[in-house]
PDB file of C-alpha atoms in Angstrom:
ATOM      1  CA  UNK L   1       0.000   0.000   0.000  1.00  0.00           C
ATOM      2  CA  UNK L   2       1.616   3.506  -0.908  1.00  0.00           C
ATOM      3  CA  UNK L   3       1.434   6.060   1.450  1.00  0.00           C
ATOM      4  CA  UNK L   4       1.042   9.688   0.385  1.00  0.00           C
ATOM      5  CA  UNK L   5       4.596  10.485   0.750  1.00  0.00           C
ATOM      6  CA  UNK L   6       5.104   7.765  -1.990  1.00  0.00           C
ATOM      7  CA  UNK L   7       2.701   9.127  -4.144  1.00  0.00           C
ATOM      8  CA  UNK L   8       4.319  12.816  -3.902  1.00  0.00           C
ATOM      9  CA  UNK L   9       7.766  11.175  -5.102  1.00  0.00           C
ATOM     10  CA  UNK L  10       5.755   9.074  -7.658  1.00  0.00           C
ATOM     11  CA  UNK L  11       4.221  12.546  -8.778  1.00  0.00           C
ATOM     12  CA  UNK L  12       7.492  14.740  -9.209  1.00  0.00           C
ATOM     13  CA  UNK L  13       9.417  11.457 -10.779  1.00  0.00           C
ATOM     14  CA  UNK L  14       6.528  11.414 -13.192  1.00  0.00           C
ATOM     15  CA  UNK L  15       6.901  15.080 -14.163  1.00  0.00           C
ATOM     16  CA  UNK L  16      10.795  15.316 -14.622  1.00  0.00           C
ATOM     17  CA  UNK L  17      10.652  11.602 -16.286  1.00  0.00           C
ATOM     18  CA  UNK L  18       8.172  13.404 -18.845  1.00  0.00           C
ATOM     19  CA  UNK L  19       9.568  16.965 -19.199  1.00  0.00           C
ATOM     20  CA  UNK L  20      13.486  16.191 -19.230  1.00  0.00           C
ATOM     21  CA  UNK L  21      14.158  13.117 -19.707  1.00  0.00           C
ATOM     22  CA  UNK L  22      13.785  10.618 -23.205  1.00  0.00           C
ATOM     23  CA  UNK L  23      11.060   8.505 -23.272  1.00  0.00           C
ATOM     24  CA  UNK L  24      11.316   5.092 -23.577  1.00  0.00           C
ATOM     25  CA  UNK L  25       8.163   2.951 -25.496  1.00  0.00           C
ATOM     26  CA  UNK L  26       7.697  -0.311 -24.214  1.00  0.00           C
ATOM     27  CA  UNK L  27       5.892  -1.358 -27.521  1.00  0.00           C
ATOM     28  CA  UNK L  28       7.424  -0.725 -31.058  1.00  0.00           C
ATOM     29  CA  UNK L  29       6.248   2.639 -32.923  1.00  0.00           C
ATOM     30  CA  UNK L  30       3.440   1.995 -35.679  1.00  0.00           C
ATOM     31  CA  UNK L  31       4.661   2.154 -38.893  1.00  0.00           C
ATOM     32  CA  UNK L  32       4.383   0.567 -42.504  1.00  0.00           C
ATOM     33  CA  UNK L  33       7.724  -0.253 -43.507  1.00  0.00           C
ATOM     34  CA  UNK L  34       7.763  -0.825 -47.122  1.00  0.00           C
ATOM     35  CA  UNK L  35       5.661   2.763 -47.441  1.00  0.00           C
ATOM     36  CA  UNK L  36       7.888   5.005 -45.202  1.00  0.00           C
ATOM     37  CA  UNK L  37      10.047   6.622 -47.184  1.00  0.00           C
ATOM     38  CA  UNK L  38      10.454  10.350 -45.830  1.00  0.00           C
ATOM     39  CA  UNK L  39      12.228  11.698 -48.772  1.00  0.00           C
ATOM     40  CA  UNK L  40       8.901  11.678 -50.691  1.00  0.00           C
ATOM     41  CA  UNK L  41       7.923  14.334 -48.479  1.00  0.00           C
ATOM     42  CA  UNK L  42       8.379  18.205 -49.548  1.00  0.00           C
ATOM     43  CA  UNK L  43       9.392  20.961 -47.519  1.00  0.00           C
ATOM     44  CA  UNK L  44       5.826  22.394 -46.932  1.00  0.00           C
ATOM     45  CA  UNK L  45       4.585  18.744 -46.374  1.00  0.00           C
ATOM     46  CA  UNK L  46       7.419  18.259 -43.450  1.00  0.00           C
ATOM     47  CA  UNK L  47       6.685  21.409 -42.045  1.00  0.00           C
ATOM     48  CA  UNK L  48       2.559  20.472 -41.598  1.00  0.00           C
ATOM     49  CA  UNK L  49       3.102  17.113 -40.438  1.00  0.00           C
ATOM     50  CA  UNK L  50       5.881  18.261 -37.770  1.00  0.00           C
ATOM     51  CA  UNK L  51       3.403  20.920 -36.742  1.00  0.00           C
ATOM     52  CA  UNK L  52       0.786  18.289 -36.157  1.00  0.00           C
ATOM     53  CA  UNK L  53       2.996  15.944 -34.481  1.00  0.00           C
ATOM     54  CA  UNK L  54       3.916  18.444 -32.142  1.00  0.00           C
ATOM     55  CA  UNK L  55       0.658  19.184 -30.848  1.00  0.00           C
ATOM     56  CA  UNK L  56       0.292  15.022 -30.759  1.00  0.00           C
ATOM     57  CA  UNK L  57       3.428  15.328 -28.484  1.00  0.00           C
ATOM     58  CA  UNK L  58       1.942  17.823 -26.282  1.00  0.00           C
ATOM     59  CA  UNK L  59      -1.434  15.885 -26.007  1.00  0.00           C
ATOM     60  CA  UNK L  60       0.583  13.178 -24.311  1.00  0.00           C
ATOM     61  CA  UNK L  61       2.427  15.780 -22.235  1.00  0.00           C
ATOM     62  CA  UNK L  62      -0.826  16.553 -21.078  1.00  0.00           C
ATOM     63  CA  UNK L  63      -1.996  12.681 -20.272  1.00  0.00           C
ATOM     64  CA  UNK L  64       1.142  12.098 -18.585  1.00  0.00           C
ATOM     65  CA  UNK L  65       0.213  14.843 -16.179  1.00  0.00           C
ATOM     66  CA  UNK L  66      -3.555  14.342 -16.000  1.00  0.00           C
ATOM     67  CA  UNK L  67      -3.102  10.575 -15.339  1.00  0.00           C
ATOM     68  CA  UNK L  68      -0.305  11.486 -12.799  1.00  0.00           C
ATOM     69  CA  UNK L  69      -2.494  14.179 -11.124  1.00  0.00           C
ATOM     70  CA  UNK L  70      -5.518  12.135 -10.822  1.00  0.00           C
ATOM     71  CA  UNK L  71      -3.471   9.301  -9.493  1.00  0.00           C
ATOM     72  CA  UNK L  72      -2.141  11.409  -6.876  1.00  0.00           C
ATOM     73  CA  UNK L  73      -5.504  12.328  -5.640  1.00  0.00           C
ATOM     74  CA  UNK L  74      -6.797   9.184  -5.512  1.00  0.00           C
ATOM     75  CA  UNK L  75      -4.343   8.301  -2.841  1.00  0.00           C
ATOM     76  CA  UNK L  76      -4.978  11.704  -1.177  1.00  0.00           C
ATOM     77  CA  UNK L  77      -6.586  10.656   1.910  1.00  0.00           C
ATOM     78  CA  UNK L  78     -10.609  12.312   1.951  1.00  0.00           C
ATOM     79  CA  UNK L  79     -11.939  14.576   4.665  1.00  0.00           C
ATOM     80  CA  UNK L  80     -13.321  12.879   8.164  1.00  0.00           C
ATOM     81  CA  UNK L  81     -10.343   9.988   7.643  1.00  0.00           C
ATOM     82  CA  UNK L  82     -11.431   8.764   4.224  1.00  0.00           C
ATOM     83  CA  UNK L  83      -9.161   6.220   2.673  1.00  0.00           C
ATOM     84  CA  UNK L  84      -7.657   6.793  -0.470  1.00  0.00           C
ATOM     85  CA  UNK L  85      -8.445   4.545  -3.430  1.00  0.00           C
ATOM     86  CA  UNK L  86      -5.676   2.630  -4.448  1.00  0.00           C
ATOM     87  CA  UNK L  87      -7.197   0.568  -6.718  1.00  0.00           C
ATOM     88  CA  UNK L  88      -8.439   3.835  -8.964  1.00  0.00           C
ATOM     89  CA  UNK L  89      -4.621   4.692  -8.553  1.00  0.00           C
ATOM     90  CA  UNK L  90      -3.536   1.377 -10.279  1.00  0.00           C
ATOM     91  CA  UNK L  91      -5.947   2.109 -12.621  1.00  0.00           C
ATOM     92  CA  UNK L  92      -5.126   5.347 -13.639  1.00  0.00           C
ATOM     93  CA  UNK L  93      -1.335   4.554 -13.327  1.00  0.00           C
ATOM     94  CA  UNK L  94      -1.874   1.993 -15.452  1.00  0.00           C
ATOM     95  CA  UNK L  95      -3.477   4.195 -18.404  1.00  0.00           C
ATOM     96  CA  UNK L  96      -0.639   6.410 -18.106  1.00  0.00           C
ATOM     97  CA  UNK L  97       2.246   3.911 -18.783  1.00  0.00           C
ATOM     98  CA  UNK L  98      -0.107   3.357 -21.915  1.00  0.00           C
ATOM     99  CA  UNK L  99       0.267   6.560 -22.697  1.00  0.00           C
ATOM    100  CA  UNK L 100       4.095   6.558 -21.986  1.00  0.00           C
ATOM    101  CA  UNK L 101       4.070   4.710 -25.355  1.00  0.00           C
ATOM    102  CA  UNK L 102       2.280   7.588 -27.458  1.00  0.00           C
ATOM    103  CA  UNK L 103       5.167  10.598 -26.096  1.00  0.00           C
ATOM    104  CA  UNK L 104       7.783   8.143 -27.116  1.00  0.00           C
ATOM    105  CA  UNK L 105       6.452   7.843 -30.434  1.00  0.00           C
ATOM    106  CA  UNK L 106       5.465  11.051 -31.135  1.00  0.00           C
ATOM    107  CA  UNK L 107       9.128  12.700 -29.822  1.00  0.00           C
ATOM    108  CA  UNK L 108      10.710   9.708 -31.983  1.00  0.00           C
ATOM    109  CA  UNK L 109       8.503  11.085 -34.862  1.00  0.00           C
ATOM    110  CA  UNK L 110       9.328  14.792 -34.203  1.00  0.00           C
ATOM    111  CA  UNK L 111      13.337  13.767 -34.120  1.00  0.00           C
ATOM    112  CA  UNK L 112      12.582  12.159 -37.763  1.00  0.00           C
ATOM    113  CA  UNK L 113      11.163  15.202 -39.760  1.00  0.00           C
ATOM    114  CA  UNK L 114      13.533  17.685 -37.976  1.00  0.00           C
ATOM    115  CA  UNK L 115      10.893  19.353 -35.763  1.00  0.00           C
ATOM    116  CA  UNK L 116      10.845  19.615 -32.142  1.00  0.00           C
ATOM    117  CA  UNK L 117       8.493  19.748 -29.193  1.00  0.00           C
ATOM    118  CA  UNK L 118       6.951  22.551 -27.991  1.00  0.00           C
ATOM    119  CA  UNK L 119       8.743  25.179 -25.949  1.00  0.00           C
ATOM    120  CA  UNK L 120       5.866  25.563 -23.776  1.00  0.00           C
ATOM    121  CA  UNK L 121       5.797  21.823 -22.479  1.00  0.00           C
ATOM    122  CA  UNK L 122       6.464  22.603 -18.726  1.00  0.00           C
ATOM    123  CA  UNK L 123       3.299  25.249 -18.918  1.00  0.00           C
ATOM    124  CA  UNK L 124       1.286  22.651 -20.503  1.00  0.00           C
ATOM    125  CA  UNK L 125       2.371  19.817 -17.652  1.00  0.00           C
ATOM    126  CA  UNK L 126       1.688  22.439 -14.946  1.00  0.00           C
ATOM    127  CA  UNK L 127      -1.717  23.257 -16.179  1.00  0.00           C
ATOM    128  CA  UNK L 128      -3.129  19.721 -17.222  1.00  0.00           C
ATOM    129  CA  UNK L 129      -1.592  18.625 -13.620  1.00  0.00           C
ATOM    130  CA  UNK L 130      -3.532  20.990 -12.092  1.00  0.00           C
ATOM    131  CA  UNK L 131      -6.957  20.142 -13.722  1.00  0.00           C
ATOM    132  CA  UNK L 132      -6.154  16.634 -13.019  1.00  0.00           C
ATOM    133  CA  UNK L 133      -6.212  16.861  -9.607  1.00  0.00           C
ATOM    134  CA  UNK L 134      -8.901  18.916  -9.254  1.00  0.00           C
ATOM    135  CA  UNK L 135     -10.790  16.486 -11.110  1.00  0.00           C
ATOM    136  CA  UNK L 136      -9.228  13.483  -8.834  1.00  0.00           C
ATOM    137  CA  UNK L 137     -10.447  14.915  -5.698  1.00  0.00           C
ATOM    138  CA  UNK L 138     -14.065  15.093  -7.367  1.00  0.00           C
ATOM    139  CA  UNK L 139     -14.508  11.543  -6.359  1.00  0.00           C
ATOM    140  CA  UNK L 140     -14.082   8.087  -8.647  1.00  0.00           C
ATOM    141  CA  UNK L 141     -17.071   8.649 -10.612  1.00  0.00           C
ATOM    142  CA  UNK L 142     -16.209  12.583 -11.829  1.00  0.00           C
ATOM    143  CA  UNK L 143     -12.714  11.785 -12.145  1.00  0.00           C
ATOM    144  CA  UNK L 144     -13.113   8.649 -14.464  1.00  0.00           C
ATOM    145  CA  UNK L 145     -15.292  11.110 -16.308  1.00  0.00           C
ATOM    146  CA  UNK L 146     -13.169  13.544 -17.154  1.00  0.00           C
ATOM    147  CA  UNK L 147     -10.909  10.467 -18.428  1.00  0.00           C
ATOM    148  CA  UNK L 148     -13.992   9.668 -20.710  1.00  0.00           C
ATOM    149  CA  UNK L 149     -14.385  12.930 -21.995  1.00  0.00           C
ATOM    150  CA  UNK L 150     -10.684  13.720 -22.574  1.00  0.00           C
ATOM    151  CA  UNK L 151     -10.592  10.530 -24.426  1.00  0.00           C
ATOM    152  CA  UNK L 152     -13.031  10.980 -26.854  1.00  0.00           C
ATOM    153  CA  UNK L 153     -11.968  14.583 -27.525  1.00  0.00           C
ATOM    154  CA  UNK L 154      -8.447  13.171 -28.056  1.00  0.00           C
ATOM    155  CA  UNK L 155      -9.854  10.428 -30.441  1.00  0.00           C
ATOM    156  CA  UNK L 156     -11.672  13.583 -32.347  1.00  0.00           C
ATOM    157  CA  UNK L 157      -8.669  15.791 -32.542  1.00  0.00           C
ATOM    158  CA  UNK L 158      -6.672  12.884 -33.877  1.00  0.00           C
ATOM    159  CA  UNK L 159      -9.183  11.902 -36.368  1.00  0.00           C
ATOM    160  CA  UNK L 160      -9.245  15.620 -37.621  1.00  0.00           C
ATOM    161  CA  UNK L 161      -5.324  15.314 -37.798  1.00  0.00           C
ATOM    162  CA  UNK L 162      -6.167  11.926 -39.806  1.00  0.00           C
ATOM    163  CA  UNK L 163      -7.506  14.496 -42.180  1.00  0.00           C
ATOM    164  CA  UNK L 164      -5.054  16.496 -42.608  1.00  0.00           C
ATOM    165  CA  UNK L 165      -1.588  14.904 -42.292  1.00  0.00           C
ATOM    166  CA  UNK L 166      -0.010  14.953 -45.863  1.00  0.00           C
ATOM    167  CA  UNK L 167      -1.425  11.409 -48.004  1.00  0.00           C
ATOM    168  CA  UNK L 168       2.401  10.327 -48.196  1.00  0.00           C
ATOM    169  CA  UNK L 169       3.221  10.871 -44.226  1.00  0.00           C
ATOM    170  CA  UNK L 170       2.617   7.206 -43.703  1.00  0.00           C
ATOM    171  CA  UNK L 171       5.002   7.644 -40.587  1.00  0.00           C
ATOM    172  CA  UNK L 172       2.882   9.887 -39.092  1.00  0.00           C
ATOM    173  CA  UNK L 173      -0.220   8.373 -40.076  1.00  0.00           C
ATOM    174  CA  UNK L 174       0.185   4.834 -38.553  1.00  0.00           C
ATOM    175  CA  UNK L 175       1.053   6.780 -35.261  1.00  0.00           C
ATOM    176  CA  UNK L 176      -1.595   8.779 -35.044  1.00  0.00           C
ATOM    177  CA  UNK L 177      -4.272   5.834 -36.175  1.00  0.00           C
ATOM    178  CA  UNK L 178      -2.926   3.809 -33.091  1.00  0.00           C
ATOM    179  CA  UNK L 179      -2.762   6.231 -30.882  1.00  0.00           C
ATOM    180  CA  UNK L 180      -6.385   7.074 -32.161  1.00  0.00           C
ATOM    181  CA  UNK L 181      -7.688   3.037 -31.294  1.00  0.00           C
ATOM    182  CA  UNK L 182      -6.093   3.366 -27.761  1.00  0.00           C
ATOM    183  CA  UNK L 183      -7.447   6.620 -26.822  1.00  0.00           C
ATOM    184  CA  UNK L 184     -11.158   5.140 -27.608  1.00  0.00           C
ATOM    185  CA  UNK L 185      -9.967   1.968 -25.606  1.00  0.00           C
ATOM    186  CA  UNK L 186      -9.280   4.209 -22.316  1.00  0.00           C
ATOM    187  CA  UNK L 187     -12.092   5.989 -22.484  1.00  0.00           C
ATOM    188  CA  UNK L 188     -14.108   2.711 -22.543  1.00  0.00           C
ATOM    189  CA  UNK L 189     -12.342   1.077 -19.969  1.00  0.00           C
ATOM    190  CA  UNK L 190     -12.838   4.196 -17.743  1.00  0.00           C
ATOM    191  CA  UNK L 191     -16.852   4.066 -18.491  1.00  0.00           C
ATOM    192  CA  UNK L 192     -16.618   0.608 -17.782  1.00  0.00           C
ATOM    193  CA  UNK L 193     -14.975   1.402 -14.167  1.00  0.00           C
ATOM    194  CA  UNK L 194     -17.591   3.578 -13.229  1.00  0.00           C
ATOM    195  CA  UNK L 195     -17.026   6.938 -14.721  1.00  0.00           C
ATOM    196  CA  UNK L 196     -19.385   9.519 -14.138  1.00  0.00           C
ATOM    197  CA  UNK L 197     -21.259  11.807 -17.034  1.00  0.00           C
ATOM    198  CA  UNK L 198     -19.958  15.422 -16.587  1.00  0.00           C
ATOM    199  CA  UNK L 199     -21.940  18.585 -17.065  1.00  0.00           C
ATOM    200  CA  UNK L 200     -22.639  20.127 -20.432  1.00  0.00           C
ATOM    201  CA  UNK L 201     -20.608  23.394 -19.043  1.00  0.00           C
ATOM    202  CA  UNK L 202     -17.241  21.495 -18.452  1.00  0.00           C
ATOM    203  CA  UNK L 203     -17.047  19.664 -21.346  1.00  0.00           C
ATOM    204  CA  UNK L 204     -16.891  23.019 -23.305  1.00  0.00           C
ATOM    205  CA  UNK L 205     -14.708  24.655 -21.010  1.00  0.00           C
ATOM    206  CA  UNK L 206     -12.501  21.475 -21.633  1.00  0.00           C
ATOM    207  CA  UNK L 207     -13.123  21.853 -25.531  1.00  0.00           C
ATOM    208  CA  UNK L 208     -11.984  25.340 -25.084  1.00  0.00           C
ATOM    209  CA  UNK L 209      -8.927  24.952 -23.063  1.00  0.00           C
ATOM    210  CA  UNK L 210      -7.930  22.230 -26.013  1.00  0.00           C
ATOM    211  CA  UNK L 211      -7.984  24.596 -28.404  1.00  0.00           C
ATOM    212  CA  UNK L 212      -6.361  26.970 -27.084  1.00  0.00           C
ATOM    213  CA  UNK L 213      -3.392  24.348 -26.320  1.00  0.00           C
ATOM    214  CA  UNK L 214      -3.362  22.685 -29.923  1.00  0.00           C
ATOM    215  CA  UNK L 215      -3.865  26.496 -31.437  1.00  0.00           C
ATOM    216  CA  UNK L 216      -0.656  27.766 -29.857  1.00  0.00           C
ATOM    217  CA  UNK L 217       1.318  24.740 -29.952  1.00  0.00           C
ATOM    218  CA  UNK L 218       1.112  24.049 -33.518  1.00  0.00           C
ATOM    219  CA  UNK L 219       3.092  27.174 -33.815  1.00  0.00           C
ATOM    220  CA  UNK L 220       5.112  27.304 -30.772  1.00  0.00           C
TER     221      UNK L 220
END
């Protein structure tokens, strides 16, 4: 059983492990061998699809910290002597190693077309840490439901980025279609574990504060 103290190390080893150090996939990056072939790409073509891939990388910035936040709280013992839930903290921990897989691959991806992550990644961690935990000391059911509803706007955004990475980007493309497929797969398994259905109102604050973050980090 952690204690709290262990899950305040787990949290800060989380967020240097994810802002400064490289991560490491412990499934190989999609791809499609006999069609990746970079050098088909042009200039303007690289430049989109590192664009896109950067705001990919950031996404999973963000899940890194969410998951970690949420995590946290669940082992944040409640009010009147109320036991944290260590089982939603497996859980959760769990979904974020998953995750793990999708920064490797996207920073591996980044590396390959020349681009880079975002400058702004530790603003991004702070921020999606700190509606994480907010959302983790909501209870199980509120806090699996913000996993829902992050998941499915994550599976939108990546289908829209379906859309528009170039046609010869098949790099990219098998990334982001896995990546896609797991997303869908958390948000299920969070439903499935009791996730509560959040108000109207914070869903589009959360669509709001998502564009924001993919409008300025496709740029910066």
């Amino acid at each position: 059983m952690s204690t709290f103290s262990d899950a305040l190390v787990v949290a800060a080893d989380s967020a240097l492990r994810t802002l400064f150090a490289a991560p490491r996939a412990s499934q190989p990056c999609p791809t499609v061998p006999e069609r990746h072939d970079d050098g088909a790409l042009s200039t303007e073509d690289r430049r989109l699809a590192g664009a896109l891939m950067r705001v990919n990388h950031v996404g999973e910035v963000c899940a890194q910290a969410l998951y970690t936040a949420q995590a946290f709280a669940a082992r944040w013992p409640g009010p009147g002597g109320k036991a944290s839930n260590e089982a939603l903290a497996q859980q959760l921990e769990e979904a974020g190693r998953e995750e793990t897989d999708h920064l490797a691959w996207t920073k591996a991806r980044l590396d390959e077309l020349g681009s880079r992550p975002s400058r702004l990644n530790p603003f991004w961690y702070a921020g999606a840490f700190g509606l994480g935990l907010i959302a983790g000391r909501l209870g199980q059911g509120p806090s699996l439901g913000f996993v829902v509803e992050t998941e499915r706007q994550v599976e939108a955004h990546l289908a829209s980025h379906l859309d528009r990475l170039p046609a010869e980007d098949h790099a990219s493309r098998a990334i982001v279609a896995q990546m896609k497929l797991d997303e869908a797969r958390h948000a299920r398994q969070a439903q499935q574990a009791g996730a509560a259905e959040l108000p109207a109102p914070v869903k589009g604050m959360m669509r709001m504060a998502a564009k924001v973050m993919t409008t300025v980090a496709h740029r910066i």
